[in-house]
């Protein structure tokens, strides 16, 4: 499952630089997460860094974007290979 940022976001700028996949960017009103890039930090960390650092706990799992740990690992490997190329 990818993560998403709710409208409770206070735009504190903590999450964006911590995302190892560059999946977080500023949206029209608050930060957003690209589900095509979000691996929940699988391959990088034991827990999603944005969730761990968010001061208002506004980053839940995206119920519309379900992925298994294996799918997240495969996405991580694909993103890492593309970055290296």
Coordinates of C-alpha atoms in Angstrom, one line a residue:
X1 CA 0.0 0.0 0.0
X2 CA 1.2 3.5 -0.7
X3 CA 0.8 6.2 1.8
X4 CA -1.2 9.4 1.4
X5 CA -1.1 12.8 3.1
X6 CA -4.5 14.1 4.4
X7 CA -5.7 17.6 4.5
X8 CA -4.7 17.8 8.1
X9 CA -1.2 18.5 6.7
X10 CA 0.3 21.7 8.1
X11 CA 3.0 22.0 5.4
X12 CA 5.8 21.8 7.9
X13 CA 8.3 20.6 5.3
X14 CA 9.5 17.7 7.4
X15 CA 8.5 14.8 5.2
X16 CA 9.6 15.8 1.7
X17 CA 13.4 15.8 2.3
X18 CA 13.2 12.5 4.2
X19 CA 11.5 10.5 1.4
X20 CA 14.2 8.3 -0.2
X21 CA 12.2 7.8 -3.4
X22 CA 11.3 11.5 -4.0
X23 CA 7.6 10.5 -3.8
X24 CA 6.6 13.6 -1.8
X25 CA 6.0 17.0 -3.4
X26 CA 4.0 20.1 -2.7
X27 CA 0.5 19.9 -4.1
X28 CA -2.0 22.7 -4.6
X29 CA -2.7 23.1 -0.9
X30 CA -0.5 20.6 1.0
X31 CA 2.1 17.9 0.4
X32 CA 1.1 14.9 -1.6
X33 CA 2.6 11.4 -2.2
X34 CA 3.0 9.8 -5.6
X35 CA 1.8 6.2 -5.2
X36 CA 3.9 5.1 -8.1
X37 CA 7.1 6.1 -6.2
X38 CA 6.0 5.3 -2.6
X39 CA 7.4 2.0 -1.3
X40 CA 6.6 2.8 2.4
X41 CA 10.4 3.0 2.7
X42 CA 10.7 -0.8 2.0
X43 CA 14.3 -1.3 0.8
X44 CA 15.5 1.8 2.6
X45 CA 14.2 1.8 6.2
X46 CA 12.3 -0.4 8.6
X47 CA 9.4 2.1 8.8
X48 CA 8.1 4.9 6.6
X49 CA 10.1 7.9 7.5
X50 CA 7.4 10.4 6.7
X51 CA 5.0 8.7 9.1
X52 CA 7.7 8.5 11.8
X53 CA 8.5 12.2 11.5
X54 CA 5.1 13.8 10.9
X55 CA 4.2 16.0 13.8
X56 CA 0.4 15.9 13.1
X57 CA 0.1 12.2 12.2
X58 CA -1.6 12.9 8.8
X59 CA 0.0 10.2 6.7
X60 CA -2.1 7.0 6.7
X61 CA -2.1 4.1 4.3
X62 CA -3.8 4.8 1.1
X63 CA -6.8 2.4 1.0
X64 CA -7.1 2.8 -2.8
X65 CA -3.5 1.7 -3.4
X66 CA -2.9 -1.8 -2.0
X67 CA 0.4 -3.5 -2.4
X68 CA 2.1 -6.5 -0.7
X69 CA 5.5 -6.2 0.8
X70 CA 6.8 -8.2 -2.2
X71 CA 5.3 -5.7 -4.6
X72 CA 6.8 -2.8 -2.6
X73 CA 10.2 -4.5 -2.7
X74 CA 9.9 -5.0 -6.5
X75 CA 8.9 -1.3 -6.9
X76 CA 11.9 -0.3 -4.8
X77 CA 14.2 -2.4 -7.0
X78 CA 12.8 -0.9 -10.2
X79 CA 13.1 2.7 -8.8
X80 CA 16.6 2.1 -7.6
X81 CA 17.7 0.6 -11.0
X82 CA 16.1 3.6 -12.8
X83 CA 17.9 6.1 -10.5
X84 CA 21.3 4.3 -11.1
X85 CA 20.9 4.4 -14.9

